[in-house]
CSV table of C-alpha atoms and ligand atoms in Angstrom, one decimal:
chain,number,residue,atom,x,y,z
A,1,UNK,CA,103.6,93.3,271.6
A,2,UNK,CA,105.5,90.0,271.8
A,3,UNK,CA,106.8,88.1,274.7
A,4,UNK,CA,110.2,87.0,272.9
A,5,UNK,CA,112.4,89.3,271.1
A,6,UNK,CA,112.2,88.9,267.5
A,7,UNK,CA,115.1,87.6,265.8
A,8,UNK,CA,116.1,90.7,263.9
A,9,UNK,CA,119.2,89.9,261.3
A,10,UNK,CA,119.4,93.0,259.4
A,11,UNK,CA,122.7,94.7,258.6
A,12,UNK,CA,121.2,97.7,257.5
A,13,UNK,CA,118.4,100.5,258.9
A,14,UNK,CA,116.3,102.9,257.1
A,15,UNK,CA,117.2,107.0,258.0
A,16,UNK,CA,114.5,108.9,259.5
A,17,UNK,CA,111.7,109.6,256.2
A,18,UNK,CA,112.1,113.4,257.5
A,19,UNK,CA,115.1,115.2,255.8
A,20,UNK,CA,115.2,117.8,258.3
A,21,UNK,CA,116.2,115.2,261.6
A,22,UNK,CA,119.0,114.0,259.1
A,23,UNK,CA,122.4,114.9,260.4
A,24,UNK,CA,126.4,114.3,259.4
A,25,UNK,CA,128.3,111.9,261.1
A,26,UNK,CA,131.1,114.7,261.1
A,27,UNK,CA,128.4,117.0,263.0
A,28,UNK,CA,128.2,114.2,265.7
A,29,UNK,CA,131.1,114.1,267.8
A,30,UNK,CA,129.9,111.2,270.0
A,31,UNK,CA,128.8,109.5,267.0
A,32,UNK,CA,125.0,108.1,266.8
A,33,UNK,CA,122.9,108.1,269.9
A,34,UNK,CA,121.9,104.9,271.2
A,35,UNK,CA,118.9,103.6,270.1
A,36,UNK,CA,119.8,104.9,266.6
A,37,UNK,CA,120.5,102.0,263.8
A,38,UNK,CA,122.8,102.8,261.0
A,39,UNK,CA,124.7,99.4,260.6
A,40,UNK,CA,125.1,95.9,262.8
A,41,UNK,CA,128.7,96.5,262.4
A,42,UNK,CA,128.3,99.8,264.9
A,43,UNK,CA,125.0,98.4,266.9
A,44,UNK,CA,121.8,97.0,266.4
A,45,UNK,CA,118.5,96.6,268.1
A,46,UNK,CA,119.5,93.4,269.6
A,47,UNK,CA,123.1,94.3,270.7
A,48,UNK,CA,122.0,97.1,272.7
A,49,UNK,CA,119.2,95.2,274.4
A,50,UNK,CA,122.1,92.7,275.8
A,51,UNK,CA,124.2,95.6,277.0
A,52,UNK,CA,121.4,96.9,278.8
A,53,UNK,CA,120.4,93.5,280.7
A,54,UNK,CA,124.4,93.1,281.3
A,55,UNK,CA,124.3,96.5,282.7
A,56,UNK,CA,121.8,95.7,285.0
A,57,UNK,CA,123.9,91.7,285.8
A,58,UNK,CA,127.5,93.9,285.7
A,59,UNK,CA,126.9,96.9,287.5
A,60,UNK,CA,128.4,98.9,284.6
A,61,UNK,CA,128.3,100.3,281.3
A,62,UNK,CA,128.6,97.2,279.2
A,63,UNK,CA,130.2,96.7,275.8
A,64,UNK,CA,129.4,93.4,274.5
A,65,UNK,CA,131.3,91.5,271.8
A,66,UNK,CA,131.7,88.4,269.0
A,67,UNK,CA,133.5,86.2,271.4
A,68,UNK,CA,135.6,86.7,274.9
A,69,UNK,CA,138.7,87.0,273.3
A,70,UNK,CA,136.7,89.9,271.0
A,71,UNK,CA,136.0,91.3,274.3
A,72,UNK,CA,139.9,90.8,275.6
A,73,UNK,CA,141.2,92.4,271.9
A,74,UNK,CA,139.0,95.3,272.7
A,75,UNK,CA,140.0,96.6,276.3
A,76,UNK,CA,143.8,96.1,275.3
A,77,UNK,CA,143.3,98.1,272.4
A,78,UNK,CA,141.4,100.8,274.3
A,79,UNK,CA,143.9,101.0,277.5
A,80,UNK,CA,147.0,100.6,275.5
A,81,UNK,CA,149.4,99.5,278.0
A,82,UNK,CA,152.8,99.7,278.1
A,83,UNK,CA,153.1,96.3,280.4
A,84,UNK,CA,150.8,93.8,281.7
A,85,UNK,CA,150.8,91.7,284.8
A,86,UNK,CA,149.0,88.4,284.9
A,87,UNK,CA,149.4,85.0,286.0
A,88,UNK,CA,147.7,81.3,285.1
A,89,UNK,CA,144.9,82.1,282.8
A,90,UNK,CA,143.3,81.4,279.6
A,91,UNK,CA,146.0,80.4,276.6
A,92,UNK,CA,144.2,82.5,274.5
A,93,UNK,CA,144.6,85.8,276.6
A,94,UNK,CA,148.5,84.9,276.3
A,95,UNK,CA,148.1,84.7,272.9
A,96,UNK,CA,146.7,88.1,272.5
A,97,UNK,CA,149.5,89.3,274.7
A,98,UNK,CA,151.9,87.8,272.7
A,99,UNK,CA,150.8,89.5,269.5
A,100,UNK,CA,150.9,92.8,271.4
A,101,UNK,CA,154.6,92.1,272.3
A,102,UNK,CA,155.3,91.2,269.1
A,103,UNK,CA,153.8,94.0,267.2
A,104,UNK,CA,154.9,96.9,269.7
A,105,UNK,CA,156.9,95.5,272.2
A,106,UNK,CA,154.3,95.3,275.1
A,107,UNK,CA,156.0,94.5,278.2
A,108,UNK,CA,154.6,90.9,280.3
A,109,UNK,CA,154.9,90.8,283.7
A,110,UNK,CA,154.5,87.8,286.4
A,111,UNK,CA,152.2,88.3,289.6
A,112,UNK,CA,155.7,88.1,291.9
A,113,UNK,CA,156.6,91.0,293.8
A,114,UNK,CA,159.2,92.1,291.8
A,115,UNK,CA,157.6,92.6,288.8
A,116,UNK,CA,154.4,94.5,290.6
A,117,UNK,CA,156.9,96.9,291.8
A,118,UNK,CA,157.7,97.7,288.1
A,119,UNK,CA,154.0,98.8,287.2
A,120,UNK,CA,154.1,102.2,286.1
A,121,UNK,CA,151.0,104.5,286.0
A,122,UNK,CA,148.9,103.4,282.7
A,123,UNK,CA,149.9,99.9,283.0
A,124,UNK,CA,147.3,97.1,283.5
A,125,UNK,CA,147.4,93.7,286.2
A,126,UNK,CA,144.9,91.2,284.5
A,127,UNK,CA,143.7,88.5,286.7
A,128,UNK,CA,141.4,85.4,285.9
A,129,UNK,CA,139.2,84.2,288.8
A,130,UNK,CA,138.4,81.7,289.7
A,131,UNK,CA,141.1,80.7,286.9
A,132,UNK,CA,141.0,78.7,284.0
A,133,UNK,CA,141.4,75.4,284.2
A,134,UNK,CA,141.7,75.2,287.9
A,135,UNK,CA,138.8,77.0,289.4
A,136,UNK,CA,140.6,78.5,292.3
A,137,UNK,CA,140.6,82.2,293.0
A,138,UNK,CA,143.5,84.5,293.4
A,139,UNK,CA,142.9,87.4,296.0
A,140,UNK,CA,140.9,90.8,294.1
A,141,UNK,CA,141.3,93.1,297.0
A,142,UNK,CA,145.0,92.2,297.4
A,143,UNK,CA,145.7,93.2,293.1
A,144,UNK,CA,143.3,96.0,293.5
A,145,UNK,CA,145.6,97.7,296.0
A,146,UNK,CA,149.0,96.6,293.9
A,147,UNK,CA,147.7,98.4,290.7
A,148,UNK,CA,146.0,101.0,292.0
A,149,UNK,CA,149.2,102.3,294.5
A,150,UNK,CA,151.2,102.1,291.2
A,151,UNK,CA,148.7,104.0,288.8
A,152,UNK,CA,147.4,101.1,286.6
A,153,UNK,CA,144.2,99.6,286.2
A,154,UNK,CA,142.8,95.8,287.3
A,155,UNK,CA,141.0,94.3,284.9
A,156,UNK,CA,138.9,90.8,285.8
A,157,UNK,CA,138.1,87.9,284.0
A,158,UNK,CA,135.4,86.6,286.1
A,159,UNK,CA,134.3,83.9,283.2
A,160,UNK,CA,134.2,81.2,286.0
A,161,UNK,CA,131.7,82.8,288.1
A,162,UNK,CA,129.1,85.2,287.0
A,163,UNK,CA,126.9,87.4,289.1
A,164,UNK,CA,125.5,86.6,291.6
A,165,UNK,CA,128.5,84.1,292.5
A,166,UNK,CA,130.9,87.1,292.2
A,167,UNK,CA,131.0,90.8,291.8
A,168,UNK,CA,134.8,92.0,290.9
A,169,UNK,CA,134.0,95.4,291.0
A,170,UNK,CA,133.1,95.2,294.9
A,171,UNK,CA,136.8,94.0,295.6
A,172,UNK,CA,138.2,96.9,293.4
A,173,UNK,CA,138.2,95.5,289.7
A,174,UNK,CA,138.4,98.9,287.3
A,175,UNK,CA,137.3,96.6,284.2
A,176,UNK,CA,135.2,93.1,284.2
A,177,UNK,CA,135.2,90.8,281.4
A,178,UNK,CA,133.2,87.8,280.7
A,179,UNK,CA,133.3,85.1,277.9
A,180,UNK,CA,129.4,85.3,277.4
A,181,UNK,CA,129.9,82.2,275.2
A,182,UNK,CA,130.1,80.3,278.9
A,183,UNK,CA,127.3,80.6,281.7
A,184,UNK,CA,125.5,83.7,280.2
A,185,UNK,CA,125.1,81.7,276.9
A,186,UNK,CA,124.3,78.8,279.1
A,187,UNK,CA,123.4,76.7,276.0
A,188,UNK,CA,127.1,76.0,273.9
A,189,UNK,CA,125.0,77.4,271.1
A,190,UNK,CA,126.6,80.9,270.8
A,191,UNK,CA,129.8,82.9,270.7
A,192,UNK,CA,130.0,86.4,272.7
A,193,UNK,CA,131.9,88.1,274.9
A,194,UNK,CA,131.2,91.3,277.4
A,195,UNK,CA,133.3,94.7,279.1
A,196,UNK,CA,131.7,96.2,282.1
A,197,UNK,CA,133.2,99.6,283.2
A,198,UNK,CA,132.6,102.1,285.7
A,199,UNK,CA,132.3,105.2,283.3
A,200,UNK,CA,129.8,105.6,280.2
A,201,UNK,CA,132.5,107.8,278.6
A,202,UNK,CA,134.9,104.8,278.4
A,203,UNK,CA,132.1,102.5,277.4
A,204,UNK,CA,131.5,105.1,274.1
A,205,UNK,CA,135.2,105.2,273.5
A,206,UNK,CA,135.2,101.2,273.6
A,207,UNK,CA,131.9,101.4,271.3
A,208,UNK,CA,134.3,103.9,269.1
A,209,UNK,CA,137.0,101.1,269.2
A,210,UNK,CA,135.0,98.2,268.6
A,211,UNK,CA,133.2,99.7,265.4
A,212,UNK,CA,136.7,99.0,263.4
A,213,UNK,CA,137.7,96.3,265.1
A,214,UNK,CA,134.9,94.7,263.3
A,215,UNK,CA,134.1,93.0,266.8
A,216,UNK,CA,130.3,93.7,267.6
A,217,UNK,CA,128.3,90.7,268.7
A,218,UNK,CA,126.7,89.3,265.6
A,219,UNK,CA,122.7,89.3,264.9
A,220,UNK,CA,121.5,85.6,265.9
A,221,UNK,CA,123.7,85.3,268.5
A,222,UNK,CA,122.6,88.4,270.3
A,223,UNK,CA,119.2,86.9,269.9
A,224,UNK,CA,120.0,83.3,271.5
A,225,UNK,CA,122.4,85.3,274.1
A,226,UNK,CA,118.7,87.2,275.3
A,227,UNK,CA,116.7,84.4,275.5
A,228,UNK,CA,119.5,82.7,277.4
A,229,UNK,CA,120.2,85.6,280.1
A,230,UNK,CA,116.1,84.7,280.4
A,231,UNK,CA,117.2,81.8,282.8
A,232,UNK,CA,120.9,82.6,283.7
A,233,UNK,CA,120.7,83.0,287.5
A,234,UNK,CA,118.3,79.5,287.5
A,235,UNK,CA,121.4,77.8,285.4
A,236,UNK,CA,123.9,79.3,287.3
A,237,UNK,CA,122.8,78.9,291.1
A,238,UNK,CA,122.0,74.9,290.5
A,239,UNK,CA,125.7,74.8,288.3
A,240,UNK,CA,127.4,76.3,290.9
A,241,UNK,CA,125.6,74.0,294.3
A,242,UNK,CA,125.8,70.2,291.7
A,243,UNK,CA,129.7,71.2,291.2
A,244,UNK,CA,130.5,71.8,295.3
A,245,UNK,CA,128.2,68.2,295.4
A,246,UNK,CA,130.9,66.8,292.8
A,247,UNK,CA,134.1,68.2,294.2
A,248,UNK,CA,132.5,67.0,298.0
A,249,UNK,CA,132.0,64.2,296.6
A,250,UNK,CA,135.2,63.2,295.4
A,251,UNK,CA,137.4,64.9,297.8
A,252,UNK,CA,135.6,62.8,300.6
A,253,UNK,CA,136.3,59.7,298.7
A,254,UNK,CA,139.6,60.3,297.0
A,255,UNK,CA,141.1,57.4,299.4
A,256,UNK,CA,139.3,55.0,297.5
A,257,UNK,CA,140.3,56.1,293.7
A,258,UNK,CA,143.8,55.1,293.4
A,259,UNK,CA,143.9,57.4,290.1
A,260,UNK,CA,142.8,60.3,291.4
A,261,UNK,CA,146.2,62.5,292.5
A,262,UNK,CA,144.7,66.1,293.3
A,263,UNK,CA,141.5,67.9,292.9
A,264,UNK,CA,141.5,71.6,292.2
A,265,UNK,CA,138.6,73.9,293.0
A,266,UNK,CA,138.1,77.3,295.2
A,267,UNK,CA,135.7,75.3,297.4
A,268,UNK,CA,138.8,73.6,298.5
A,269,UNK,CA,140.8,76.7,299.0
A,270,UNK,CA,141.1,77.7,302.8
A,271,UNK,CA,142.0,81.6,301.9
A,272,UNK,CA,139.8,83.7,303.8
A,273,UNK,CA,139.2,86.0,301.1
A,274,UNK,CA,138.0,83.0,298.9
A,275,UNK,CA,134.9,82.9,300.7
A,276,UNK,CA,134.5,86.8,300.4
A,277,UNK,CA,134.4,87.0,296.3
A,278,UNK,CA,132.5,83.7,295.7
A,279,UNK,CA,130.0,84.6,299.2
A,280,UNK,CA,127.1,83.7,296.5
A,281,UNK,CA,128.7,79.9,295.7
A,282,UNK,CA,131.4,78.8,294.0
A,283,UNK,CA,132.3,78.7,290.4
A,284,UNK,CA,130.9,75.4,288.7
A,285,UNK,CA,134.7,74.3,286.7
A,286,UNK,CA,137.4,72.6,288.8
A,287,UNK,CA,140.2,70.2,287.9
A,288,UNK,CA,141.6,66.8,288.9
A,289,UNK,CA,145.1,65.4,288.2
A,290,UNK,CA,145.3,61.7,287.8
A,291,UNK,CA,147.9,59.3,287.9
A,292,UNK,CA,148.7,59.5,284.5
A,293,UNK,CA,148.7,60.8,281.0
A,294,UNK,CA,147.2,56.9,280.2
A,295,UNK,CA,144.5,57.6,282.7
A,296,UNK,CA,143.6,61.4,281.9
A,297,UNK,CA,143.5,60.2,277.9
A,298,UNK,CA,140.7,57.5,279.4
A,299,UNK,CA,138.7,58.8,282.1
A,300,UNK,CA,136.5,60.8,279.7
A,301,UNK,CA,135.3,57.4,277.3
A,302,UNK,CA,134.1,55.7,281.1
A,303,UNK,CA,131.5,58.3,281.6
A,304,UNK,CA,128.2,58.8,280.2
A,305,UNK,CA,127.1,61.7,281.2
A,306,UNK,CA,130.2,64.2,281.0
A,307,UNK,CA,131.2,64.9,277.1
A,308,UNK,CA,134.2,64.8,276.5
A,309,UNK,CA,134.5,68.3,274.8
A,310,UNK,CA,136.1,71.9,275.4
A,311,UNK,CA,134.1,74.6,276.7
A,312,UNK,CA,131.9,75.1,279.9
A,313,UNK,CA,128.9,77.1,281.5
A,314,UNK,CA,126.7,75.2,279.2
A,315,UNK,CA,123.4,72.9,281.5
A,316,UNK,CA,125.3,69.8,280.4
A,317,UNK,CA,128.4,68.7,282.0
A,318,UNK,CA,131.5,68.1,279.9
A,319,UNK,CA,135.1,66.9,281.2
A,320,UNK,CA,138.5,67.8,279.2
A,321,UNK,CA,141.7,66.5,278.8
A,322,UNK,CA,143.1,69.5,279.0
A,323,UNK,CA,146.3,68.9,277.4
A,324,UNK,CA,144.4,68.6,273.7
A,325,UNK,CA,144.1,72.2,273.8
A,326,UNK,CA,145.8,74.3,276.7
A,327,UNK,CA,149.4,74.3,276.0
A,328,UNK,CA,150.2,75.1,279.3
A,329,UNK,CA,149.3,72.3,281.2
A,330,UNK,CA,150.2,69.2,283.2
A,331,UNK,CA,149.0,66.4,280.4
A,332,UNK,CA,147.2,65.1,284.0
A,333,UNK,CA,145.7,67.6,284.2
A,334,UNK,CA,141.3,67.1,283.0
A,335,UNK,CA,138.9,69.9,283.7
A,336,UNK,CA,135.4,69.3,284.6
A,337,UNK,CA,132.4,71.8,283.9
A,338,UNK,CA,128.9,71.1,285.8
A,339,UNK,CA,126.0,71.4,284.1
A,340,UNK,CA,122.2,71.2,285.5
A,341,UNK,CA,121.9,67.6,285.7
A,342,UNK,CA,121.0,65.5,288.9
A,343,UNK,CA,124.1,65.9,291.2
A,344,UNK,CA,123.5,62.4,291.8
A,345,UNK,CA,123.4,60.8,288.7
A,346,UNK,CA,126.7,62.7,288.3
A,347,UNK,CA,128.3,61.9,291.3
A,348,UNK,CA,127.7,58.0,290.4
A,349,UNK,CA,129.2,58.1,287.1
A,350,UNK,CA,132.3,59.8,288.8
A,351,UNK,CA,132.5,56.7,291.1
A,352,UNK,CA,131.8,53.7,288.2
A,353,UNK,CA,134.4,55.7,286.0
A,354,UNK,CA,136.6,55.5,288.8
A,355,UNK,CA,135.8,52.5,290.0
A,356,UNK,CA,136.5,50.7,287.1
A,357,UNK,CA,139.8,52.4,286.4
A,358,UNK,CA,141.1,51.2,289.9
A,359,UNK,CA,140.4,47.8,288.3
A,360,UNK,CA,142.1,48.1,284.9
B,401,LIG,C1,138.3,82.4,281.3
B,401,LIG,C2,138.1,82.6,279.8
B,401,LIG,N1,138.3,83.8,279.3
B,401,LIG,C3,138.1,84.0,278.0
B,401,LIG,C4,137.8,83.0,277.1
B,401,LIG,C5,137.6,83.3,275.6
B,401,LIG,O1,136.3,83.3,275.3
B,401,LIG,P1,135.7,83.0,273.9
B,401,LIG,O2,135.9,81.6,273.5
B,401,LIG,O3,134.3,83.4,274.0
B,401,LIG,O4,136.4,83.9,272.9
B,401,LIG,C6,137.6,81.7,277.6
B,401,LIG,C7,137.3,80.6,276.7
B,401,LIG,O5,137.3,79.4,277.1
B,401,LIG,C8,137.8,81.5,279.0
B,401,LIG,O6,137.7,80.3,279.5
């Protein structure tokens, strides 16, 4: 038997050589068991192997997809709301929503009072946290009570801090979501995204769902995604205690960069309930404004060892002028991601690329 999966990219599975275990998809009203390979497009020996380590990460029944957004596309389609209430959070989960109001008139909602008062029973509050690009966490317990005394569902993007940083469902999260392209693909080598609920009936009918969206986690990258979920609480523990070196690091000496304005990051938060969710360690993103769009465009080309690239979760640290592609932003706005490296070697980049900006 091997150590490592195999690779497997086939799109198609031999039936069962005995005619009598044959049986028609109309005769199965829950569709094929697991375990049983018609077509990648419904599941595939790979695929399911994922969902059952993320059950295991989760603490659900996982549905895992082509990409986070595949993931997003999938639990709106499944819950169907009539209105949505969310706040700061990835552009392309607006742009989802958007398409949604567009096509049938879904209702978006702020996080203000007023419009959590409107919630009606069915409807869904989606919160990022920590939240893209800032890092900083909005309060779980607190939505968990606002949907649930209205009838309507929280659903979590905990992207920006994985197991065991944070577990959404302990705070009152009905849905999780992760962009597995980020710390559970660790490597910026694959695409995936993942749904954990708290019911295996909802997890077939999102399998059901996710059949004709066309959105099942493709062949290779279930394959990478395993042998990167092989070391994800390794990547993710030294991610998440470099970053709080970083953000110490520069919030301690932020008197001496003249260029660096703010620095946003939960670790920075004073919230009580901040410390709660991430008890584990903090998320390894956060996000500095500096002085100017001249400086944010520049910062990246004085370091050498942050790319200067989108993304995050992967071992190597990248920084982002965020304003190339968040149209949401403040265009002082860059967001950093930690990789694995030596906290130290990172830390003294920070300070040279600083340093030498203060003497531009
Ligand atoms: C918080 C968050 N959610 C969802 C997504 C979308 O994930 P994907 O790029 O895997 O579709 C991203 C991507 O950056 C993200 O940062």
């Amino acid at each position: 038997m091997w150590v490592i999966t195999p690779i497997n990219v086939s799109t198609t599975f031999r039936y069962n050589e005995d005619p009598n275990t044959l049986t028609a998809i109309a005769d199965l009203p829950n569709g094929y068991p697991e375990g049983e390979f018609v077509y990648s497009r419904l599941s595939h020996p790979n695929s399911e192997k994922v969902e059952a380590v993320f059950d295991k990460i989760l603490g659900g029944h996982s549905v895992v997809y082509s990409s986070g957004l595949g993931a997003f596309n999938g639990l709106i389609t499944h819950f169907n709301p009539n209105q949505v209430a969310f706040g700061q959070c990835y552009h392309g989960v607006h742009a989802i929503l958007d398409i949604q109001t567009r096509n049938r008139g879904l209702k978006q909602l702020s996080l203000n009072e007023e419009d959590l008062e409107k919630l009606q029973p069915g409807d869904l509050i989606h919160i990022e946290t920590p939240v893209n690009p800032f890092g900083t966490s909005y309060d779980l317990k607190y939505f968990a009570e606002k949907a649930h005394s209205k009838g309507a569902l929280l659903s979590v993007d905990a992207t920006f801090a994985p197991p065991p940083l944070q577990d959404p469902f302990k705070f009152g999260a009905d849905i999780i979501m992760h962009s597995a392209t980020k710390y559970f693909g660790g490597h910026s080598d694959l695409l995936a995204g993942v749904l954990a609920v708290k019911s295996k009936d909802v997890k077939r009918r999102l399998v059901d769902d996710r059949i004709y969206l066309g959105t099942n986690i493709a062949n290779l990258e279930s394959y990478l995604l395993l042998r990167s979920l092989r070391s994800f609480d390794l990547r993710i523990l030294k991610q998440s205690s470099n970053a709080l070196k970083v953000v110490t690091f520069l919030n301690e000496n932020k008197h001496r960069f003249k260029s660096l304005v703010k620095i946003h990051h939960s670790s920075l938060q004073t919230e009580p309930y901040v410390k709660e969710q991430l008890s584990n360690g903090y998320g390894p993103v956060f996000a500095i404004n500096v002085d100017s769009e001249e400086t944010a465009k520049h910062l990246p080309s004085k370091l050498k060892y942050f790319h200067h690239a989108t993304s995050l979760g992967g071992v190597e640290s990248l920084i982002e002028w965020r304003a190339i592609t968040d149209p949401y932003v403040e265009k002082t706005l860059l967001r950093v991601s930690i990789g694995t490296e030596d906290p130290q070697d990172l830390i003294e980049d920070l300070d040279q690329a600083f340093s030498s900006l203060s003497r531009d």
